[in-house]
XYZ file of C-alpha atoms in Angstrom:
340
model
C -6.436 8.448 -29.813
C -3.971 6.314 -31.582
C -0.683 5.102 -29.993
C 2.781 5.106 -32.002
C 6.212 3.875 -30.863
C 9.480 3.952 -32.632
C 9.694 2.156 -36.008
C 12.257 -0.041 -35.526
C 11.465 -1.927 -32.319
C 7.655 -1.891 -33.390
C 5.185 0.533 -34.314
C 1.847 0.340 -33.116
C -1.214 2.295 -34.032
C -4.511 1.129 -32.006
C -7.532 2.244 -30.014
C -6.685 1.968 -26.480
C -8.189 -1.519 -25.230
C -7.649 -3.767 -22.221
C -3.883 -5.046 -22.365
C -4.966 -8.089 -20.576
C -8.193 -8.897 -22.688
C -8.265 -12.995 -23.906
C -9.011 -11.577 -27.113
C -7.119 -10.622 -29.910
C -7.401 -6.815 -30.383
C -8.264 -6.831 -33.877
C -7.708 -3.060 -34.666
C -3.726 -3.331 -33.260
C -1.521 -3.511 -36.396
C 1.939 -4.697 -36.572
C 4.081 -2.950 -38.923
C 5.474 -5.224 -41.851
C 9.246 -5.759 -42.442
C 11.373 -6.850 -45.323
C 11.847 -10.603 -46.161
C 15.140 -10.717 -45.336
C 13.932 -10.869 -41.588
C 11.035 -12.420 -41.615
C 9.670 -15.986 -39.730
C 8.768 -18.955 -41.864
C 5.452 -20.250 -41.185
C 4.277 -23.635 -40.010
C 3.683 -26.631 -42.251
C 0.377 -25.510 -43.442
C 1.734 -22.710 -45.393
C 3.490 -22.933 -48.811
C 7.199 -23.181 -48.997
C 7.517 -19.664 -50.200
C 5.133 -17.787 -47.393
C 6.839 -15.510 -44.801
C 5.395 -13.673 -41.578
C 5.309 -10.285 -42.493
C 5.325 -9.642 -38.514
C 7.955 -8.051 -36.373
C 10.141 -10.412 -34.444
C 10.637 -9.839 -30.850
C 12.341 -11.333 -28.161
C 10.466 -11.407 -24.954
C 13.346 -12.830 -22.480
C 16.935 -11.741 -22.650
C 19.890 -10.247 -20.443
C 23.002 -7.603 -21.234
C 25.456 -6.709 -19.210
C 28.624 -4.891 -19.011
C 31.665 -6.168 -20.719
C 35.696 -6.890 -18.614
C 36.020 -3.624 -20.576
C 33.179 -1.507 -19.016
C 32.986 -3.315 -15.725
C 34.854 -0.083 -14.184
C 31.976 1.441 -15.210
C 29.460 -0.239 -14.607
C 30.256 -2.763 -12.290
C 29.211 -6.384 -11.449
C 27.275 -6.908 -7.729
C 29.778 -8.243 -5.626
C 30.032 -12.507 -6.524
C 28.178 -12.021 -9.749
C 30.535 -11.509 -12.308
C 29.633 -13.139 -15.612
C 31.481 -16.420 -16.956
C 30.142 -15.322 -20.672
C 29.971 -12.252 -22.624
C 26.490 -10.589 -22.823
C 27.398 -7.116 -23.925
C 25.257 -5.245 -26.137
C 27.319 -5.419 -28.960
C 27.579 -9.114 -29.152
C 23.524 -9.050 -28.763
C 23.230 -7.093 -31.578
C 25.372 -9.052 -33.783
C 23.238 -12.073 -32.944
C 19.838 -10.405 -33.311
C 21.466 -9.564 -37.043
C 21.936 -13.010 -37.822
C 18.838 -14.480 -36.480
C 16.328 -11.575 -37.773
C 15.197 -10.250 -34.718
C 14.110 -7.064 -34.440
C 13.132 -6.118 -31.282
C 13.794 -7.167 -27.313
C 12.659 -6.752 -23.643
C 15.838 -6.828 -21.726
C 15.302 -8.240 -18.398
C 17.764 -6.789 -15.721
C 20.173 -9.064 -15.244
C 20.990 -10.192 -11.325
C 25.362 -9.306 -12.586
C 24.146 -5.865 -11.504
C 21.607 -6.773 -9.139
C 19.474 -3.699 -8.249
C 21.823 -1.532 -10.338
C 19.954 -0.507 -13.445
C 22.830 1.617 -14.826
C 24.444 -0.623 -17.745
C 20.738 -1.675 -18.853
C 19.462 1.995 -18.984
C 22.149 3.178 -20.865
C 21.392 0.427 -23.360
C 17.610 1.395 -23.272
C 18.645 5.327 -24.065
C 21.307 4.616 -26.715
C 18.874 2.139 -28.691
C 15.653 3.569 -27.835
C 14.282 1.993 -30.927
C 15.259 -1.689 -30.632
C 14.712 -2.296 -27.157
C 12.600 -1.707 -23.652
C 13.544 -3.012 -20.349
C 12.123 -5.043 -17.655
C 13.560 -3.847 -14.346
C 14.371 -5.714 -11.012
C 11.755 -5.497 -8.506
C 14.224 -4.493 -5.091
C 11.903 -5.754 -1.624
C 14.161 -3.958 0.729
C 12.227 -3.789 4.072
C 12.147 0.031 3.953
C 10.523 -0.259 1.592
C 12.488 1.957 -0.767
C 12.007 -0.703 -3.406
C 8.472 0.962 -4.419
C 10.590 4.472 -5.205
C 12.614 2.687 -7.017
C 10.145 0.782 -9.063
C 8.632 4.081 -9.818
C 11.913 5.986 -11.094
C 12.299 3.232 -13.180
C 8.921 3.058 -14.898
C 8.438 6.886 -14.736
C 11.837 8.114 -15.666
C 13.934 5.547 -17.470
C 11.112 4.534 -19.676
C 11.002 0.617 -18.274
C 7.347 -1.406 -19.316
C 7.909 -4.310 -16.751
C 9.015 -5.507 -13.527
C 10.380 -8.835 -12.718
C 9.606 -10.441 -9.292
C 12.605 -13.019 -7.758
C 11.142 -14.372 -4.793
C 14.510 -15.662 -3.445
C 15.693 -12.108 -3.572
C 13.008 -11.478 -0.473
C 13.775 -10.744 2.791
C 14.273 -14.409 4.832
C 11.017 -15.867 5.647
C 8.699 -13.113 3.405
C 6.533 -13.865 0.616
C 6.306 -12.080 -2.557
C 2.663 -11.218 -1.128
C 4.150 -8.934 1.800
C 2.806 -5.381 2.255
C 6.257 -4.219 -0.133
C 5.444 -7.134 -2.603
C 1.794 -6.237 -2.979
C 2.541 -2.155 -3.127
C 4.774 -2.644 -6.168
C 2.670 -4.959 -7.889
C -0.697 -3.033 -7.070
C 1.475 0.096 -8.592
C 2.701 -1.691 -11.980
C -1.332 -2.269 -12.429
C -1.523 1.801 -12.218
C 1.432 2.347 -14.264
C 0.140 -0.690 -17.249
C 3.754 -2.556 -16.619
C 3.401 -6.211 -16.136
C 5.407 -8.369 -13.334
C 7.475 -11.416 -14.581
C 7.668 -14.056 -11.576
C 11.064 -15.953 -12.004
C 10.048 -19.522 -10.163
C 13.302 -20.848 -10.524
C 12.776 -23.635 -7.763
C 9.524 -24.645 -9.080
C 6.125 -23.018 -9.968
C 4.764 -25.115 -6.772
C 6.367 -23.140 -3.959
C 5.113 -19.861 -5.555
C 1.998 -20.424 -6.842
C -0.184 -19.316 -3.853
C 1.326 -16.229 -3.805
C 0.547 -16.086 -7.622
C -2.966 -16.754 -7.550
C -3.399 -14.197 -4.097
C -1.824 -11.581 -6.071
C -4.042 -12.019 -9.120
C -6.872 -12.129 -7.571
C -6.457 -9.202 -5.764
C -4.582 -6.818 -7.958
C -6.958 -8.308 -11.366
C -5.589 -5.014 -13.245
C -2.209 -5.950 -13.258
C -0.321 -8.123 -15.878
C 1.643 -11.365 -15.157
C 4.626 -12.521 -16.668
C 5.716 -16.338 -16.357
C 8.402 -16.752 -17.186
C 10.115 -19.860 -18.603
C 6.678 -21.798 -18.521
C 7.580 -20.995 -14.848
C 10.088 -23.483 -15.294
C 7.688 -26.837 -15.556
C 9.710 -29.589 -17.149
C 7.568 -32.348 -19.479
C 6.196 -33.810 -16.645
C 8.046 -37.709 -15.773
C 5.212 -38.693 -12.959
C 1.996 -37.524 -11.506
C 2.969 -35.065 -9.229
C 5.061 -32.743 -12.102
C 1.776 -33.297 -14.045
C -0.349 -31.951 -11.452
C 2.257 -28.958 -11.381
C 1.834 -28.478 -14.797
C -2.022 -28.657 -14.800
C -1.754 -25.715 -11.961
C -0.216 -23.590 -14.578
C -2.597 -23.902 -17.052
C -5.411 -23.058 -14.626
C -3.771 -19.910 -14.060
C -5.325 -18.878 -17.361
C -8.455 -18.288 -15.727
C -6.661 -15.130 -14.791
C -6.968 -12.994 -18.051
C -4.437 -10.942 -17.162
C -1.777 -14.176 -17.164
C 0.708 -14.549 -19.837
C 3.150 -17.548 -20.640
C 6.892 -16.739 -21.659
C 7.244 -19.822 -24.069
C 11.483 -18.830 -23.085
C 14.497 -20.450 -22.781
C 13.678 -23.609 -23.765
C 17.235 -25.445 -23.110
C 16.205 -25.302 -19.162
C 12.835 -26.741 -19.109
C 13.298 -29.245 -21.979
C 14.813 -33.086 -21.022
C 16.004 -33.335 -24.439
C 19.149 -31.269 -27.315
C 18.212 -29.222 -29.460
C 15.155 -28.569 -31.184
C 13.502 -29.210 -27.929
C 10.868 -31.290 -29.183
C 9.616 -32.488 -26.100
C 8.001 -29.044 -25.235
C 5.545 -29.873 -28.079
C 2.635 -31.318 -26.578
C 3.684 -28.720 -23.314
C 3.044 -25.520 -25.848
C 0.241 -27.318 -27.703
C -1.657 -27.373 -24.271
C -0.622 -23.728 -23.016
C -2.122 -22.414 -26.746
C -5.017 -24.539 -26.078
C -5.193 -23.024 -22.581
C -4.407 -19.229 -22.545
C -4.499 -18.138 -26.606
C -1.482 -17.557 -28.276
C -2.043 -13.627 -28.025
C -0.927 -14.808 -24.362
C 2.201 -16.751 -25.087
C 5.086 -15.005 -25.966
C 8.872 -16.378 -26.790
C 12.319 -15.420 -25.474
C 15.642 -16.699 -25.976
C 17.064 -16.428 -22.486
C 20.192 -14.439 -24.171
C 23.019 -14.833 -23.763
C 22.729 -18.212 -21.688
C 21.202 -19.717 -24.746
C 24.618 -19.276 -26.807
C 26.829 -22.386 -25.787
C 23.048 -24.174 -25.890
C 21.931 -23.781 -29.377
C 22.934 -20.249 -30.519
C 20.546 -17.642 -30.323
C 19.264 -18.243 -33.899
C 18.665 -21.696 -32.763
C 16.627 -20.348 -29.870
C 14.126 -18.921 -32.534
C 14.126 -21.802 -35.073
C 13.470 -24.063 -32.232
C 9.757 -22.406 -31.811
C 8.999 -22.842 -35.667
C 10.327 -26.190 -35.640
C 7.955 -26.970 -31.735
C 5.138 -24.947 -34.410
C 5.443 -27.301 -37.186
C 5.285 -30.617 -34.950
C 2.091 -29.350 -33.507
C 0.861 -28.120 -36.707
C 0.621 -25.047 -34.667
C -1.597 -21.985 -37.184
C 0.996 -19.810 -39.014
C -1.479 -16.772 -37.387
C -0.827 -18.189 -33.662
C 3.192 -18.577 -34.380
C 2.914 -14.711 -35.721
C 1.146 -13.731 -31.713
C 3.856 -16.006 -30.358
C 6.864 -14.393 -32.297
C 5.847 -10.817 -31.824
C 2.363 -10.013 -32.058
C 1.772 -10.628 -28.257
C 4.772 -9.043 -27.211
C 3.919 -5.770 -29.241
C 0.576 -5.704 -27.461
C 2.222 -5.975 -24.194
C 5.169 -3.587 -24.027
C 3.384 -0.725 -26.013
C 3.329 2.075 -23.903
C 1.105 4.667 -22.762
C 2.846 6.489 -20.107
C 3.916 9.880 -20.653
C 7.786 10.093 -19.137
C 8.181 13.632 -19.236
C 4.453 13.821 -17.500
């Protein structure tokens, strides 16, 4: 049966297939966009060549403005120190020629998804959502997760290991229940390994092994920086080794967080080359980490950096298209019927 999503975020017509296959789905079609919203190709293209694929930002955040905070309060102690409201985001996306995005629930509102949900409902053709898993000890997080997916239309969920109860791992009963249910609902689970992949890789491997039908997103290169020593090199090799799990995707996102240099973060070039070689470009997705990226290199710069890094490693134009939008369009297509 043909599947079609909104014509602004991305329109998809495809034969239903396994989301987590390593091979690109050749019957998968991304609707073309006008040249004003296109992205320049890698150096193998002629100067006038442009991409016709939609550009999708797979990792950004929004939160209420100060004026909106009375209606959408911040979590105690999580008041933002920079603007991140949706109007500002839309302005940045228009200037950069970005067509759609996955909004990741911010810590500023923690488990209160009201603001992000309001944005998703207001701009259903522009955004999809990634909710935040609540690992509360009473198990209420599973029902919250199901509601956000089935009723509010979120299409991914984030595991933040630092929100788990003290001494608990993401592989505890609650974590496994949500992870398993995510696979049943056909939504991927994102992992934020801010303090280092090595601290959490055994949990990720255990979950992937036990629940192979659940997709996995590794935020921000799993926070692997360009290795400076053997120990860091070993951790990066462990990241590459996760490619043995067909359900794993890598977010080439928040480049300012993982690079050791300034824009355009060219020290990440060899990392991207190895990631693409190991996982395949159709398992790599770009993300800006708006609004945190704005004071770093600007939102438009977040997009341009990937193009420049791609040129540095002579990345095929087809691979760049997967990274900049086609992978996300495949991954976040919905097979759910929220009203059912």
